[in-house]
Amino acid sequence: MDNSFGSADRRRILYFIIILFFAISIFQLFRMQILEQVAYKEKSTENSIKKIMLKAPRGIFFDRNFQVLVSNKPSYSFEITPANYNRQLNPLIEHVLGVDSNYISKRLSKSTAYSKYIPRLIKRNVDFPFVAWLEENSNKLPGASYVIEMQRDYSFGINGAHIFGYTREINYSQLKRQKNFYSLGDYVGIKGIEKTYENYLRGEKGYKLVIVNSSQRIIGKYENGKGDRAPVKGYDLILTLNSDAQKVAEKSFKHKTGSLVAIEPSTGEVLAFVSSPQYNLAEFASIMDESMIRKIIHDKNKPLFNRGTTSIYPPGSTIKMLAALIGLQEGLITKYSTIDCKGGLQYGNRFFKCHGAHGITNVIKAIEQSCNTYFYKLILDIGLDRWANYVKKFGFGKKTGIDLSEESKGIVPDSKYYDKVYGKGKWSRGNLISLGIGQGELSVTTVQLAQYAALLANFGKTKSPHVVKGYLTQDNQEFIPLKFKDVNIDFKRKYFDIVREGMFKVVNGKGTATGIKLKEYKIAGKTGTSQNPHGKDHALFIAFAPYDNPKIAIAVMVENAGFGSSFAAPIARDVIKAYLDSEKKINNQKLLSEWN
């Protein structure tokens, strides 16, 4: 009996404790959820915490000698947060901002899919008087604000529009694909190395926590900034360009249309690159008005079009050395085998003209004096598909892989190509004759010609063309080189010696470019004329120098300029001299500093 009573008593005590525990828990939950929430809500009407994202500065561009090409500078950007903004303020702000009516409405309408609490970028690079006006009238302009951001600085003497490219505000589809990193209003690389190396350049965002009042005005740091995280600047890129050569190249193409690509033969490093006409990067980078952008896009001169990598042209006589190499490699000709040029070649019912009657001509003389007859006969011996196979090995008919954001393959016709274009059995070997002198359907880019010139200069060895050498680490600024694909042509060196001798005589013998001869540096080259069915022919020239130890290979194409010797060759000479003079000066300075 006593034991039963004691057991029941203990159970009652246990039940009481359990009930008391739950009662206390329920009360605590009620206090936290209801009573304290009321208190927090009352407090939040006064102050709240806001995270402000801090954009990272993009990496800087240096040339091969560590001269700054593109940097960053601070600028003011005007933003609007729709949740706090009254659109009736649009006319007033547009007037002070100096933009067209409905400008703000158009900008805001582009981002209706996003939260109204996210600030919208309205205009970059606004002037200080506008910022001062915003500050002075901040109580009357809820939702209108400004931020200090870093924007590109192009004030270092080089435009480089088609090399550097540009950035633009991220669009909806890009943002949807990469929402883990980017946010509304961010700028991303769109063209050139800004696009190719976006992941290197963009850096890492930071943020700061601030206390804001009910009007979203910042009234102080949260916990004195203990929880803030500083942004990390993007990697600085070391480019392959030589500033002196680039400046001369850009100046040479003023008021001309065309392109130029100069390469270091042994490395594939691009020393100078021009596509003309260019657009002004400093002006273009700050444009946000779509009508102005469309005006540039639809400009009849196509300044946004990269003629160095995407325009294709018949290479003209610049391709003759390749036919000579094929003939030598295949045993169809030797250094001493000759033909008798009597002013052209009769093939069937058609006579294919030469520039003159060159008489007894070997391969070196054929290159020196650009004898068409020699190469008409040679390509007939080589045959179409064998010729096309070798031409592709030299990088034509496919992308070089240059680290810019766009490139064309060009066209290398073979029997399958002609069957498709003309129909099987509806074309003849007569089509092949024009290919022997770089005309007809064969089409190449300037960067392909530059790589070809580099292969001739360096006996069949180079690397894929590139404009970035590497990057600097963010911690200790250590240089990290990037790797690029080897390009190797397995031809005997003695065959390269033969065609190089012909190229040397083009400039230094009785050839077609003797007018660009230099005392200081021996140049080897080849002129070309690219036939244009729509107007005046295009001028071409490829070259390398110094002849005995090539440091630069170059291709120049000037649209509607006529003969390569008159227009393209002088440009190549000036860029070659500028580069070699610059490197000599830098090397002398290094020797002097080591001596001291």
mmCIF file of N, CA and C in Angstrom, residues 328-427:
data_model
loop_
_atom_site.group_PDB
_atom_site.id
_atom_site.type_symbol
_atom_site.label_atom_id
_atom_site.label_comp_id
_atom_site.label_asym_id
_atom_site.label_seq_id
_atom_site.Cartn_x
_atom_site.Cartn_y
_atom_site.Cartn_z
ATOM 1 N N LEU A 328 58.849 22.422 -103.232
ATOM 2 C CA LEU A 328 60.150 21.937 -102.761
ATOM 3 C C LEU A 328 59.991 20.691 -101.901
ATOM 4 N N GLN A 329 59.042 20.719 -100.977
ATOM 5 C CA GLN A 329 58.817 19.594 -100.073
ATOM 6 C C GLN A 329 58.395 18.338 -100.844
ATOM 7 N N GLU A 330 57.600 18.512 -101.874
ATOM 8 C CA GLU A 330 57.096 17.377 -102.657
ATOM 9 C C GLU A 330 58.051 16.960 -103.777
ATOM 10 N N GLY A 331 59.176 17.659 -103.919
ATOM 11 C CA GLY A 331 60.150 17.297 -104.947
ATOM 12 C C GLY A 331 59.744 17.679 -106.354
ATOM 13 N N LEU A 332 58.810 18.598 -106.481
ATOM 14 C CA LEU A 332 58.348 19.030 -107.803
ATOM 15 C C LEU A 332 59.272 20.077 -108.409
ATOM 16 N N ILE A 333 59.984 20.818 -107.545
ATOM 17 C CA ILE A 333 60.961 21.812 -107.995
ATOM 18 C C ILE A 333 62.187 21.720 -107.101
ATOM 19 N N THR A 334 63.269 22.331 -107.547
ATOM 20 C CA THR A 334 64.463 22.507 -106.721
ATOM 21 C C THR A 334 64.819 23.989 -106.736
ATOM 22 N N LYS A 335 65.872 24.323 -106.024
ATOM 23 C CA LYS A 335 66.337 25.709 -106.008
ATOM 24 C C LYS A 335 66.732 26.163 -107.411
ATOM 25 N N TYR A 336 67.150 25.215 -108.252
ATOM 26 C CA TYR A 336 67.737 25.582 -109.543
ATOM 27 C C TYR A 336 66.806 25.320 -110.733
ATOM 28 N N SER A 337 65.715 24.611 -110.533
ATOM 29 C CA SER A 337 64.822 24.331 -111.664
ATOM 30 C C SER A 337 64.170 25.622 -112.140
ATOM 31 N N THR A 338 63.978 25.739 -113.443
ATOM 32 C CA THR A 338 63.502 27.004 -114.016
ATOM 33 C C THR A 338 62.334 26.786 -114.975
ATOM 34 N N ILE A 339 61.676 27.895 -115.267
ATOM 35 C CA ILE A 339 60.693 27.952 -116.353
ATOM 36 C C ILE A 339 61.034 29.170 -117.202
ATOM 37 N N ASP A 340 60.456 29.249 -118.375
ATOM 38 C CA ASP A 340 60.665 30.408 -119.241
ATOM 39 C C ASP A 340 59.369 31.212 -119.260
ATOM 40 N N CYS A 341 59.373 32.356 -118.562
ATOM 41 C CA CYS A 341 58.177 33.203 -118.492
ATOM 42 C C CYS A 341 58.135 34.126 -119.705
ATOM 43 N N LYS A 342 57.098 33.975 -120.516
ATOM 44 C CA LYS A 342 56.924 34.807 -121.708
ATOM 45 C C LYS A 342 55.731 35.746 -121.572
ATOM 46 N N GLY A 343 55.388 36.037 -120.301
ATOM 47 C CA GLY A 343 54.311 37.002 -120.079
ATOM 48 C C GLY A 343 52.991 36.390 -119.680
ATOM 49 N N GLY A 344 52.985 35.065 -119.459
ATOM 50 C CA GLY A 344 51.742 34.445 -119.018
ATOM 51 C C GLY A 344 51.682 32.979 -119.377
ATOM 52 N N LEU A 345 50.499 32.383 -119.175
ATOM 53 C CA LEU A 345 50.304 30.956 -119.430
ATOM 54 C C LEU A 345 49.006 30.752 -120.204
ATOM 55 N N GLN A 346 49.135 30.050 -121.331
ATOM 56 C CA GLN A 346 47.935 29.678 -122.083
ATOM 57 C C GLN A 346 47.396 28.371 -121.513
ATOM 58 N N TYR A 347 46.147 28.406 -121.058
ATOM 59 C CA TYR A 347 45.529 27.183 -120.528
ATOM 60 C C TYR A 347 44.155 27.049 -121.160
ATOM 61 N N GLY A 348 44.037 26.075 -122.061
ATOM 62 C CA GLY A 348 42.785 25.921 -122.791
ATOM 63 C C GLY A 348 42.543 27.141 -123.659
ATOM 64 N N ASN A 349 41.369 27.700 -123.548
ATOM 65 C CA ASN A 349 41.012 28.877 -124.345
ATOM 66 C C ASN A 349 41.334 30.198 -123.648
ATOM 67 N N ARG A 350 41.959 30.101 -122.477
ATOM 68 C CA ARG A 350 42.197 31.329 -121.699
ATOM 69 C C ARG A 350 43.694 31.562 -121.515
ATOM 70 N N PHE A 351 44.083 32.843 -121.603
ATOM 71 C CA PHE A 351 45.478 33.215 -121.351
ATOM 72 C C PHE A 351 45.557 33.918 -119.993
ATOM 73 N N PHE A 352 46.325 33.329 -119.061
ATOM 74 C CA PHE A 352 46.508 33.897 -117.722
ATOM 75 C C PHE A 352 47.768 34.766 -117.741
ATOM 76 N N LYS A 353 47.582 36.059 -117.506
ATOM 77 C CA LYS A 353 48.672 37.026 -117.653
ATOM 78 C C LYS A 353 49.649 37.012 -116.480
ATOM 79 N N CYS A 354 50.886 37.415 -116.789
ATOM 80 C CA CYS A 354 51.898 37.712 -115.776
ATOM 81 C C CYS A 354 52.151 39.223 -115.819
ATOM 82 N N HIS A 355 52.882 39.751 -114.828
ATOM 83 C CA HIS A 355 53.160 41.194 -114.788
ATOM 84 C C HIS A 355 54.139 41.612 -115.882
ATOM 85 N N GLY A 356 54.869 40.637 -116.407
ATOM 86 C CA GLY A 356 55.838 40.935 -117.451
ATOM 87 C C GLY A 356 56.406 39.635 -117.977
ATOM 88 N N ALA A 357 57.334 39.743 -118.923
ATOM 89 C CA ALA A 357 58.027 38.561 -119.438
ATOM 90 C C ALA A 357 59.345 38.437 -118.684
ATOM 91 N N HIS A 358 59.393 37.557 -117.694
ATOM 92 C CA HIS A 358 60.556 37.474 -116.812
ATOM 93 C C HIS A 358 61.670 36.584 -117.359
ATOM 94 N N GLY A 359 61.416 35.875 -118.448
ATOM 95 C CA GLY A 359 62.447 35.024 -119.018
ATOM 96 C C GLY A 359 62.701 33.800 -118.157
ATOM 97 N N ILE A 360 63.948 33.335 -118.185
ATOM 98 C CA ILE A 360 64.313 32.139 -117.415
ATOM 99 C C ILE A 360 64.242 32.479 -115.925
ATOM 100 N N THR A 361 63.414 31.740 -115.215
ATOM 101 C CA THR A 361 63.109 32.092 -113.821
ATOM 102 C C THR A 361 63.145 30.864 -112.926
ATOM 103 N N ASN A 362 63.926 30.968 -111.839
ATOM 104 C CA ASN A 362 63.891 29.916 -110.812
ATOM 105 C C ASN A 362 62.995 30.376 -109.671
ATOM 106 N N VAL A 363 62.896 29.577 -108.620
ATOM 107 C CA VAL A 363 61.944 29.872 -107.549
ATOM 108 C C VAL A 363 62.294 31.154 -106.798
ATOM 109 N N ILE A 364 63.583 31.412 -106.591
ATOM 110 C CA ILE A 364 63.986 32.625 -105.870
ATOM 111 C C ILE A 364 63.627 33.869 -106.675
ATOM 112 N N LYS A 365 63.939 33.853 -107.963
ATOM 113 C CA LYS A 365 63.588 34.983 -108.831
ATOM 114 C C LYS A 365 62.068 35.132 -108.938
ATOM 115 N N ALA A 366 61.355 34.010 -108.950
ATOM 116 C CA ALA A 366 59.892 34.047 -109.052
ATOM 117 C C ALA A 366 59.275 34.761 -107.855
ATOM 118 N N ILE A 367 59.860 34.538 -106.675
ATOM 119 C CA ILE A 367 59.376 35.237 -105.476
ATOM 120 C C ILE A 367 59.813 36.698 -105.509
ATOM 121 N N GLU A 368 61.078 36.932 -105.846
ATOM 122 C CA GLU A 368 61.628 38.293 -105.867
ATOM 123 C C GLU A 368 60.840 39.202 -106.802
ATOM 124 N N GLN A 369 60.554 38.730 -108.002
ATOM 125 C CA GLN A 369 59.904 39.570 -109.008
ATOM 126 C C GLN A 369 58.420 39.248 -109.171
ATOM 127 N N SER A 370 57.920 38.374 -108.297
ATOM 128 C CA SER A 370 56.498 38.014 -108.257
ATOM 129 C C SER A 370 55.995 37.527 -109.612
ATOM 130 N N CYS A 371 56.691 36.535 -110.162
ATOM 131 C CA CYS A 371 56.347 35.981 -111.469
ATOM 132 C C CYS A 371 55.112 35.078 -111.357
ATOM 133 N N ASN A 372 54.013 35.513 -111.928
ATOM 134 C CA ASN A 372 52.780 34.721 -111.885
ATOM 135 C C ASN A 372 52.901 33.419 -112.669
ATOM 136 N N THR A 373 53.558 33.484 -113.818
ATOM 137 C CA THR A 373 53.653 32.310 -114.688
ATOM 138 C C THR A 373 54.264 31.125 -113.948
ATOM 139 N N TYR A 374 55.300 31.400 -113.159
ATOM 140 C CA TYR A 374 55.963 30.332 -112.409
ATOM 141 C C TYR A 374 54.960 29.621 -111.502
ATOM 142 N N PHE A 375 54.130 30.398 -110.827
ATOM 143 C CA PHE A 375 53.218 29.801 -109.849
ATOM 144 C C PHE A 375 51.950 29.245 -110.490
ATOM 145 N N TYR A 376 51.591 29.729 -111.698
ATOM 146 C CA TYR A 376 50.516 29.075 -112.449
ATOM 147 C C TYR A 376 50.907 27.619 -112.721
ATOM 148 N N LYS A 377 52.110 27.459 -113.241
ATOM 149 C CA LYS A 377 52.579 26.122 -113.607
ATOM 150 C C LYS A 377 52.780 25.243 -112.376
ATOM 151 N N LEU A 378 53.315 25.846 -111.319
ATOM 152 C CA LEU A 378 53.618 25.062 -110.125
ATOM 153 C C LEU A 378 52.356 24.499 -109.483
ATOM 154 N N ILE A 379 51.318 25.303 -109.357
ATOM 155 C CA ILE A 379 50.118 24.809 -108.676
ATOM 156 C C ILE A 379 49.409 23.740 -109.512
ATOM 157 N N LEU A 380 49.533 23.805 -110.837
ATOM 158 C CA LEU A 380 48.973 22.743 -111.671
ATOM 159 C C LEU A 380 49.691 21.424 -111.411
ATOM 160 N N ASP A 381 50.992 21.502 -111.159
ATOM 161 C CA ASP A 381 51.755 20.292 -110.827
ATOM 162 C C ASP A 381 51.404 19.776 -109.430
ATOM 163 N N ILE A 382 51.172 20.689 -108.507
ATOM 164 C CA ILE A 382 50.849 20.282 -107.132
ATOM 165 C C ILE A 382 49.486 19.607 -107.078
ATOM 166 N N GLY A 383 48.495 20.181 -107.704
ATOM 167 C CA GLY A 383 47.139 19.648 -107.654
ATOM 168 C C GLY A 383 46.336 20.271 -106.522
ATOM 169 N N LEU A 384 45.037 20.338 -106.715
ATOM 170 C CA LEU A 384 44.168 21.078 -105.800
ATOM 171 C C LEU A 384 44.170 20.531 -104.382
ATOM 172 N N ASP A 385 43.852 19.258 -104.210
ATOM 173 C CA ASP A 385 43.682 18.733 -102.851
ATOM 174 C C ASP A 385 45.004 18.648 -102.092
ATOM 175 N N ARG A 386 46.091 18.335 -102.783
ATOM 176 C CA ARG A 386 47.397 18.325 -102.119
ATOM 177 C C ARG A 386 47.764 19.740 -101.684
ATOM 178 N N TRP A 387 47.522 20.693 -102.547
ATOM 179 C CA TRP A 387 47.776 22.103 -102.208
ATOM 180 C C TRP A 387 46.934 22.530 -101.007
ATOM 181 N N ALA A 388 45.625 22.233 -101.031
ATOM 182 C CA ALA A 388 44.721 22.636 -99.947
ATOM 183 C C ALA A 388 45.135 22.021 -98.616
ATOM 184 N N ASN A 389 45.582 20.777 -98.651
ATOM 185 C CA ASN A 389 46.003 20.108 -97.417
ATOM 186 C C ASN A 389 47.178 20.831 -96.774
ATOM 187 N N TYR A 390 48.162 21.231 -97.566
ATOM 188 C CA TYR A 390 49.321 21.958 -97.033
ATOM 189 C C TYR A 390 48.944 23.364 -96.561
ATOM 190 N N VAL A 391 48.083 24.021 -97.317
ATOM 191 C CA VAL A 391 47.668 25.380 -96.948
ATOM 192 C C VAL A 391 46.998 25.377 -95.576
ATOM 193 N N LYS A 392 46.196 24.365 -95.305
ATOM 194 C CA LYS A 392 45.531 24.253 -94.002
ATOM 195 C C LYS A 392 46.540 24.002 -92.886
ATOM 196 N N LYS A 393 47.612 23.257 -93.185
ATOM 197 C CA LYS A 393 48.646 23.015 -92.176
ATOM 198 C C LYS A 393 49.309 24.321 -91.741
ATOM 199 N N PHE A 394 49.353 25.289 -92.630
ATOM 200 C CA PHE A 394 49.945 26.588 -92.307
ATOM 201 C C PHE A 394 48.965 27.523 -91.599
ATOM 202 N N GLY A 395 47.810 27.002 -91.240
ATOM 203 C CA GLY A 395 46.880 27.773 -90.412
ATOM 204 C C GLY A 395 45.765 28.470 -91.152
ATOM 205 N N PHE A 396 45.695 28.306 -92.465
ATOM 206 C CA PHE A 396 44.609 28.920 -93.223
ATOM 207 C C PHE A 396 43.394 27.989 -93.231
ATOM 208 N N GLY A 397 42.212 28.591 -93.363
ATOM 209 C CA GLY A 397 40.993 27.787 -93.371
ATOM 210 C C GLY A 397 40.530 27.349 -92.000
ATOM 211 N N LYS A 398 41.191 27.852 -90.948
ATOM 212 C CA LYS A 398 40.780 27.546 -89.576
ATOM 213 C C LYS A 398 41.195 28.701 -88.679
ATOM 214 N N LYS A 399 40.598 28.780 -87.528
ATOM 215 C CA LYS A 399 40.907 29.869 -86.605
ATOM 216 C C LYS A 399 42.306 29.680 -86.026
ATOM 217 N N THR A 400 43.013 30.783 -85.879
ATOM 218 C CA THR A 400 44.354 30.715 -85.278
ATOM 219 C C THR A 400 44.283 30.490 -83.774
ATOM 220 N N GLY A 401 43.132 30.842 -83.173
ATOM 221 C CA GLY A 401 42.994 30.725 -81.720
ATOM 222 C C GLY A 401 43.451 31.961 -80.983
ATOM 223 N N ILE A 402 43.626 33.076 -81.690
ATOM 224 C CA ILE A 402 44.031 34.312 -81.019
ATOM 225 C C ILE A 402 43.047 34.630 -79.897
ATOM 226 N N ASP A 403 43.561 35.142 -78.787
ATOM 227 C CA ASP A 403 42.744 35.311 -77.582
ATOM 228 C C ASP A 403 41.923 36.598 -77.590
ATOM 229 N N LEU A 404 41.352 36.910 -78.736
ATOM 230 C CA LEU A 404 40.353 37.960 -78.839
ATOM 231 C C LEU A 404 39.000 37.273 -79.001
ATOM 232 N N SER A 405 37.933 38.013 -78.898
ATOM 233 C CA SER A 405 36.628 37.367 -78.733
ATOM 234 C C SER A 405 35.958 36.932 -80.028
ATOM 235 N N GLU A 406 36.568 37.200 -81.190
ATOM 236 C CA GLU A 406 35.920 36.817 -82.445
ATOM 237 C C GLU A 406 36.966 36.597 -83.521
ATOM 238 N N GLU A 407 36.705 35.607 -84.384
ATOM 239 C CA GLU A 407 37.662 35.282 -85.435
ATOM 240 C C GLU A 407 36.965 34.476 -86.530
ATOM 241 N N SER A 408 37.348 34.732 -87.778
ATOM 242 C CA SER A 408 36.834 33.974 -88.923
ATOM 243 C C SER A 408 37.832 32.898 -89.333
ATOM 244 N N LYS A 409 37.321 31.849 -89.968
ATOM 245 C CA LYS A 409 38.177 30.757 -90.432
ATOM 246 C C LYS A 409 38.833 31.064 -91.769
ATOM 247 N N GLY A 410 38.152 31.850 -92.601
ATOM 248 C CA GLY A 410 38.615 32.017 -93.961
ATOM 249 C C GLY A 410 38.152 30.845 -94.823
ATOM 250 N N ILE A 411 38.618 30.808 -96.069
ATOM 251 C CA ILE A 411 38.213 29.750 -97.004
ATOM 252 C C ILE A 411 39.440 29.184 -97.703
ATOM 253 N N VAL A 412 39.607 27.865 -97.640
ATOM 254 C CA VAL A 412 40.615 27.157 -98.423
ATOM 255 C C VAL A 412 39.865 26.152 -99.293
ATOM 256 N N PRO A 413 39.667 26.457 -100.566
ATOM 257 C CA PRO A 413 38.875 25.562 -101.415
ATOM 258 C C PRO A 413 39.610 24.270 -101.755
ATOM 259 N N ASP A 414 38.880 23.178 -101.774
ATOM 260 C CA ASP A 414 39.383 21.898 -102.257
ATOM 261 C C ASP A 414 38.329 21.315 -103.188
ATOM 262 N N SER A 415 38.503 20.070 -103.619
ATOM 263 C CA SER A 415 37.561 19.500 -104.591
ATOM 264 C C SER A 415 36.157 19.396 -104.017
ATOM 265 N N LYS A 416 36.038 19.086 -102.726
ATOM 266 C CA LYS A 416 34.714 19.018 -102.097
ATOM 267 C C LYS A 416 34.040 20.389 -102.112
ATOM 268 N N TYR A 417 34.833 21.430 -101.867
ATOM 269 C CA TYR A 417 34.294 22.796 -101.882
ATOM 270 C C TYR A 417 33.753 23.139 -103.273
ATOM 271 N N TYR A 418 34.542 22.860 -104.311
ATOM 272 C CA TYR A 418 34.112 23.198 -105.669
ATOM 273 C C TYR A 418 32.917 22.357 -106.110
ATOM 274 N N ASP A 419 32.885 21.085 -105.682
ATOM 275 C CA ASP A 419 31.724 20.243 -105.998
ATOM 276 C C ASP A 419 30.453 20.830 -105.394
ATOM 277 N N LYS A 420 30.594 21.365 -104.189
ATOM 278 C CA LYS A 420 29.433 21.933 -103.495
ATOM 279 C C LYS A 420 28.996 23.249 -104.136
ATOM 280 N N VAL A 421 29.979 24.077 -104.521
ATOM 281 C CA VAL A 421 29.669 25.403 -105.070
ATOM 282 C C VAL A 421 29.205 25.322 -106.528
ATOM 283 N N TYR A 422 29.939 24.553 -107.359
ATOM 284 C CA TYR A 422 29.658 24.526 -108.796
ATOM 285 C C TYR A 422 28.916 23.269 -109.251
ATOM 286 N N GLY A 423 28.944 22.234 -108.427
ATOM 287 C CA GLY A 423 28.363 20.957 -108.831
ATOM 288 C C GLY A 423 29.454 20.011 -109.297
ATOM 289 N N LYS A 424 29.285 18.743 -108.999
ATOM 290 C CA LYS A 424 30.300 17.753 -109.348
ATOM 291 C C LYS A 424 30.480 17.690 -110.867
ATOM 292 N N GLY A 425 31.738 17.792 -111.298
ATOM 293 C CA GLY A 425 32.043 17.738 -112.719
ATOM 294 C C GLY A 425 31.810 19.030 -113.469
ATOM 295 N N LYS A 426 31.442 20.099 -112.764
ATOM 296 C CA LYS A 426 31.130 21.371 -113.425
ATOM 297 C C LYS A 426 32.215 22.430 -113.198
ATOM 298 N N TRP A 427 33.362 22.000 -112.726
ATOM 299 C CA TRP A 427 34.492 22.913 -112.592
ATOM 300 C C TRP A 427 35.725 22.225 -113.174
#
